[in-house]
Tab-separated table of C-alpha atoms in Angstrom:
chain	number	residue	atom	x	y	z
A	291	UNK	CA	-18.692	23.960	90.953
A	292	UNK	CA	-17.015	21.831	87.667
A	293	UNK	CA	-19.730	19.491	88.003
A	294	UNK	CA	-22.338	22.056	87.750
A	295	UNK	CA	-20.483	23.993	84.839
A	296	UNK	CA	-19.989	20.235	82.841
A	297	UNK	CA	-23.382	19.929	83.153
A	298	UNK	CA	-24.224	23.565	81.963
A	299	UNK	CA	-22.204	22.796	79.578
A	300	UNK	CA	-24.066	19.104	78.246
A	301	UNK	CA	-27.316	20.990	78.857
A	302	UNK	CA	-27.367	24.716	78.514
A	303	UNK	CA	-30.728	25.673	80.044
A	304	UNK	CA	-31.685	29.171	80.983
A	305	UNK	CA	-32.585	28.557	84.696
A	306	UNK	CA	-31.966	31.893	86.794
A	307	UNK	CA	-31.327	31.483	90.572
A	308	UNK	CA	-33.183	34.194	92.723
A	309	UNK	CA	-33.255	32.413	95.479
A	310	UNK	CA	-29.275	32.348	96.221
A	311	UNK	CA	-27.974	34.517	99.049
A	312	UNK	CA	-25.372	37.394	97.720
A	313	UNK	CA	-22.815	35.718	99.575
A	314	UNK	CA	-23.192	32.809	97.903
A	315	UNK	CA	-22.851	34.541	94.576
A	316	UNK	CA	-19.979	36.156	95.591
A	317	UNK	CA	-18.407	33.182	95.959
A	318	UNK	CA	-19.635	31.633	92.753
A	319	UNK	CA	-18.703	35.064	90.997
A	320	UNK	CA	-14.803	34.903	92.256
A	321	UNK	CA	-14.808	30.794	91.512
A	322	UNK	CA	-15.301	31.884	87.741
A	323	UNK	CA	-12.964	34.911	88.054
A	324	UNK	CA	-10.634	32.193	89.412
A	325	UNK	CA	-11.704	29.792	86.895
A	326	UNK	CA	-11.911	32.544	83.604
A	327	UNK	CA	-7.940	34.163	84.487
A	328	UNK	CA	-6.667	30.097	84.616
A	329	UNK	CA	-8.489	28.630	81.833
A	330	UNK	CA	-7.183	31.869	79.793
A	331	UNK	CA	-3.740	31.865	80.987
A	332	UNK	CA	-3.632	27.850	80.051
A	333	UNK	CA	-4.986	28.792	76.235
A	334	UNK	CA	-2.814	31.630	76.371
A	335	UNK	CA	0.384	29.012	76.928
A	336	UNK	CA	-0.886	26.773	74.240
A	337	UNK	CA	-1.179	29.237	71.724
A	338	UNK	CA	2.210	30.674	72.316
A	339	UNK	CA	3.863	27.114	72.432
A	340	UNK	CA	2.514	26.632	68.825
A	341	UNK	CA	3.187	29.586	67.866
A	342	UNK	CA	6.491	28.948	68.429
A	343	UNK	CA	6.957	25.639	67.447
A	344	UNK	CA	5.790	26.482	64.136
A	345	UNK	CA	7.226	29.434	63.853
A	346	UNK	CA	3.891	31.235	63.482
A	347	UNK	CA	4.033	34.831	63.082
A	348	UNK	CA	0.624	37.081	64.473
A	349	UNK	CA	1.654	39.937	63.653
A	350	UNK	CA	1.132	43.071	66.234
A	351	UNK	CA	-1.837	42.730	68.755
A	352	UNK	CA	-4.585	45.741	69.484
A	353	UNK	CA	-3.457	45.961	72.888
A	354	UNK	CA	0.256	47.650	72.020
A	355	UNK	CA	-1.742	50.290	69.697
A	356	UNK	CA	-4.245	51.060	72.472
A	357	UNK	CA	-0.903	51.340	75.145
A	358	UNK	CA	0.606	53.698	72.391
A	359	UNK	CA	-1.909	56.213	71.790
A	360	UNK	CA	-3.746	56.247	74.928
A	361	UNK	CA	-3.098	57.697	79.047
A	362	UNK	CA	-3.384	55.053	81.241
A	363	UNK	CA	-6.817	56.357	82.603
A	364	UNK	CA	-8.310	56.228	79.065
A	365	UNK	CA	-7.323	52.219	78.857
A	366	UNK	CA	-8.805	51.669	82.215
A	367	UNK	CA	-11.933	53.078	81.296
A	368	UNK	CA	-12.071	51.164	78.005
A	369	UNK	CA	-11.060	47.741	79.447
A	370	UNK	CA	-12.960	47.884	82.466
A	371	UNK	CA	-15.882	50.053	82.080
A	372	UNK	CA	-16.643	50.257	78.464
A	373	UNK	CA	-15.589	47.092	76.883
A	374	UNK	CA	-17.837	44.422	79.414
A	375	UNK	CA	-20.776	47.068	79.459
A	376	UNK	CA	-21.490	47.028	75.663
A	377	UNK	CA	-19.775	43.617	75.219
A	378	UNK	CA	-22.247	42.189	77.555
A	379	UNK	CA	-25.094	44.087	76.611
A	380	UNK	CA	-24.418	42.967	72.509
A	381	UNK	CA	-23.458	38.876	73.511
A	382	UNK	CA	-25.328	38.115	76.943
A	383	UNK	CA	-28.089	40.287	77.083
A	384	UNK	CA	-30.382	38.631	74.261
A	385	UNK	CA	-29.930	35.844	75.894
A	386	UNK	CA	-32.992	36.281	78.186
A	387	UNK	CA	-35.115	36.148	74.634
A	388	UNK	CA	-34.429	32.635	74.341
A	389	UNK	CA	-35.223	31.950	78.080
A	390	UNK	CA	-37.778	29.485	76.871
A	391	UNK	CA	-37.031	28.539	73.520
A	392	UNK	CA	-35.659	24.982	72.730
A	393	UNK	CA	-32.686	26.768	70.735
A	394	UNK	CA	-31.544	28.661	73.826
A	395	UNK	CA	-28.655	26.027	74.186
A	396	UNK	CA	-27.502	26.726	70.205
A	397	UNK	CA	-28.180	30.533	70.741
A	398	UNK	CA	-25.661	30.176	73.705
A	399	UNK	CA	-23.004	28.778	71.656
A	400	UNK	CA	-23.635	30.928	68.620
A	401	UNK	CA	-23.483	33.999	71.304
A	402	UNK	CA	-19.863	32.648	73.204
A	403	UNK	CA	-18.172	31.573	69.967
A	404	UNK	CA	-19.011	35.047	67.591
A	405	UNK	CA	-18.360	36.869	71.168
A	406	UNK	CA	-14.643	34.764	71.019
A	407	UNK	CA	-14.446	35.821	66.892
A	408	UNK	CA	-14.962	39.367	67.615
A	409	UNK	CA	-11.515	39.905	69.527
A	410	UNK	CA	-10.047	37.938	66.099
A	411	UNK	CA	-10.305	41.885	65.058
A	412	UNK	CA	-7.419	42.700	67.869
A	413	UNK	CA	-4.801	40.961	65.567
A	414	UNK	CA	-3.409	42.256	62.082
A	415	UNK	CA	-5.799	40.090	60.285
A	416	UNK	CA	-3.612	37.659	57.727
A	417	UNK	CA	-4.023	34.280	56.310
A	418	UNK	CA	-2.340	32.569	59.058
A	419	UNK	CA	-4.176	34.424	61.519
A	420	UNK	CA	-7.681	33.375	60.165
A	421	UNK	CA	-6.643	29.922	60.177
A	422	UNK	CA	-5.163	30.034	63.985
A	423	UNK	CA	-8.316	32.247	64.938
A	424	UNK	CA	-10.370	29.285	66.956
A	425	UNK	CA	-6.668	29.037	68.626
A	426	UNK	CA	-5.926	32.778	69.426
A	427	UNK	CA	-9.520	33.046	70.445
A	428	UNK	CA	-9.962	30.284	72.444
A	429	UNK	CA	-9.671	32.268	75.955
A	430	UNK	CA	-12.275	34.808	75.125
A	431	UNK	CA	-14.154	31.786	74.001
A	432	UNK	CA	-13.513	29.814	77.563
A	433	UNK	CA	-14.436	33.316	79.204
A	434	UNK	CA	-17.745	33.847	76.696
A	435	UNK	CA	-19.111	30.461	77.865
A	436	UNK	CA	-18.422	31.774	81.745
A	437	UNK	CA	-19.727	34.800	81.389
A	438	UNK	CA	-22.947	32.892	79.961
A	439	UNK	CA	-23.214	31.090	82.705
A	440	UNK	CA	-23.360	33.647	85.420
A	441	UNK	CA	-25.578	35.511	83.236
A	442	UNK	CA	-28.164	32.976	82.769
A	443	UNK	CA	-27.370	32.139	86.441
A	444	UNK	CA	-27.840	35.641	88.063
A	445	UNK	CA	-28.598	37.807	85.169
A	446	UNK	CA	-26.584	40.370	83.134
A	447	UNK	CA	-25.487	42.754	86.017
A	448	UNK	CA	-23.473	39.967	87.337
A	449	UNK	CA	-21.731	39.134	83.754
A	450	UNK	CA	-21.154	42.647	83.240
A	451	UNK	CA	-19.715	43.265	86.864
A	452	UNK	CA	-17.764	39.273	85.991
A	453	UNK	CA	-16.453	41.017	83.141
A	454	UNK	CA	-15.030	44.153	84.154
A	455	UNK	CA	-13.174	42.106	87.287
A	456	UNK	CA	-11.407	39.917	84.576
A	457	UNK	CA	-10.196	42.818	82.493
A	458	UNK	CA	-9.141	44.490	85.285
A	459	UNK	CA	-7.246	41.839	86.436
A	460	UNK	CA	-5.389	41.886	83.284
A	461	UNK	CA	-4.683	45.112	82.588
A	462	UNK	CA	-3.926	46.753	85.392
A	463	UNK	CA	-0.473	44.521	85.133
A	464	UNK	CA	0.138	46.288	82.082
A	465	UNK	CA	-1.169	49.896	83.253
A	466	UNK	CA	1.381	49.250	86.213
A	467	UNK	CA	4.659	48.988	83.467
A	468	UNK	CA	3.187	51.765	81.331
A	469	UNK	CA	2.633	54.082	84.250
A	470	UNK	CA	6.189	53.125	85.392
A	471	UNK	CA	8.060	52.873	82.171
A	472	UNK	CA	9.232	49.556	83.005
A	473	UNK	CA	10.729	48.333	79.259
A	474	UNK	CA	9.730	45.065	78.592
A	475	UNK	CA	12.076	44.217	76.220
């Protein structure tokens, strides 16, 4: 699977597979669900670490407003329904009208890093934030090329659906201590 996604990675090409067995894209699909929550949970480390070190200040994230002024419902639709539908739809789907084009691999790129630069917008935007944005972005980066992949691989249905599973996987955590009223502080 690494191999495969190193060389995806050289080479971008925009090779579908139709002739894989759903089983065997289920598998593939939870390897990168696997491989998306650890390779964001590794940036997310990093980040925080420097953060830290430095003494770097963000500022309040997106996420606490949304928790604030939402029912939990409301947040589940939006992170899990929502969110990878039109997200997908706006940075995957015009993928397939590069299929053949030489620039598909640059179009890729363009599409994974301006798909990692759009969640900039969930922190209070300051100067120290726009300089630490490839940093505090980096995960939805990791996840953008991922999602491009399975995409490309077994078309937009399967990024959306690879999508969806990832949020969910992160917020129902945080749906869990809302719906509880477990402080975190």
């Amino acid at each position: 699977m690494l191999p495969e996604l190193i060389v995806f990675a050289k080479k971008p090409i925009y090779a579908q597979d139709v002739n894989s067995k759903t089983s065997d894209k289920l598998r593939l699909f939870a390897i990168l669900l696997v491989f998306a929550l650890c390779s964001s949970i590794i940036l997310l480390i990093l980040a925080s670490v420097i953060q830290h070190i430095f003494n770097i200040e963000v500022g309040e994230h997106a996420i606490d407003d949304l928790f604030n002024n939402n029912s939990e419902i409301k947040i589940f639709f939006l992170a899990v329904i929502v969110a990878p539908f039109f997200e997908e739809l706006i940075f995957r789907g015009p993928l397939i009208f590069f299929k053949n084009s030489k620039y598909f691999p640059i179009v890729l790129y363009i599409f994974t890093i301006a798909f990692g630069l759009v969640h900039i917008s969930n922190f209070e935007l300051t100067t120290q934030v726009l300089l630490l944005s490839p940093l505090l972005v980096a995960p939805q980066i990791s996840v953008g090329f991922l999602l491009g992949y399975i995409r490309v691989k077994f078309g937009l249905f399967w990024s959306m659906a690879l999508h969806a599973c990832y949020n969910m996987v992160l917020i129902i955590p945080l749906l869990l201590v809302k719906l509880l009223d477990i402080p975190l502080e």
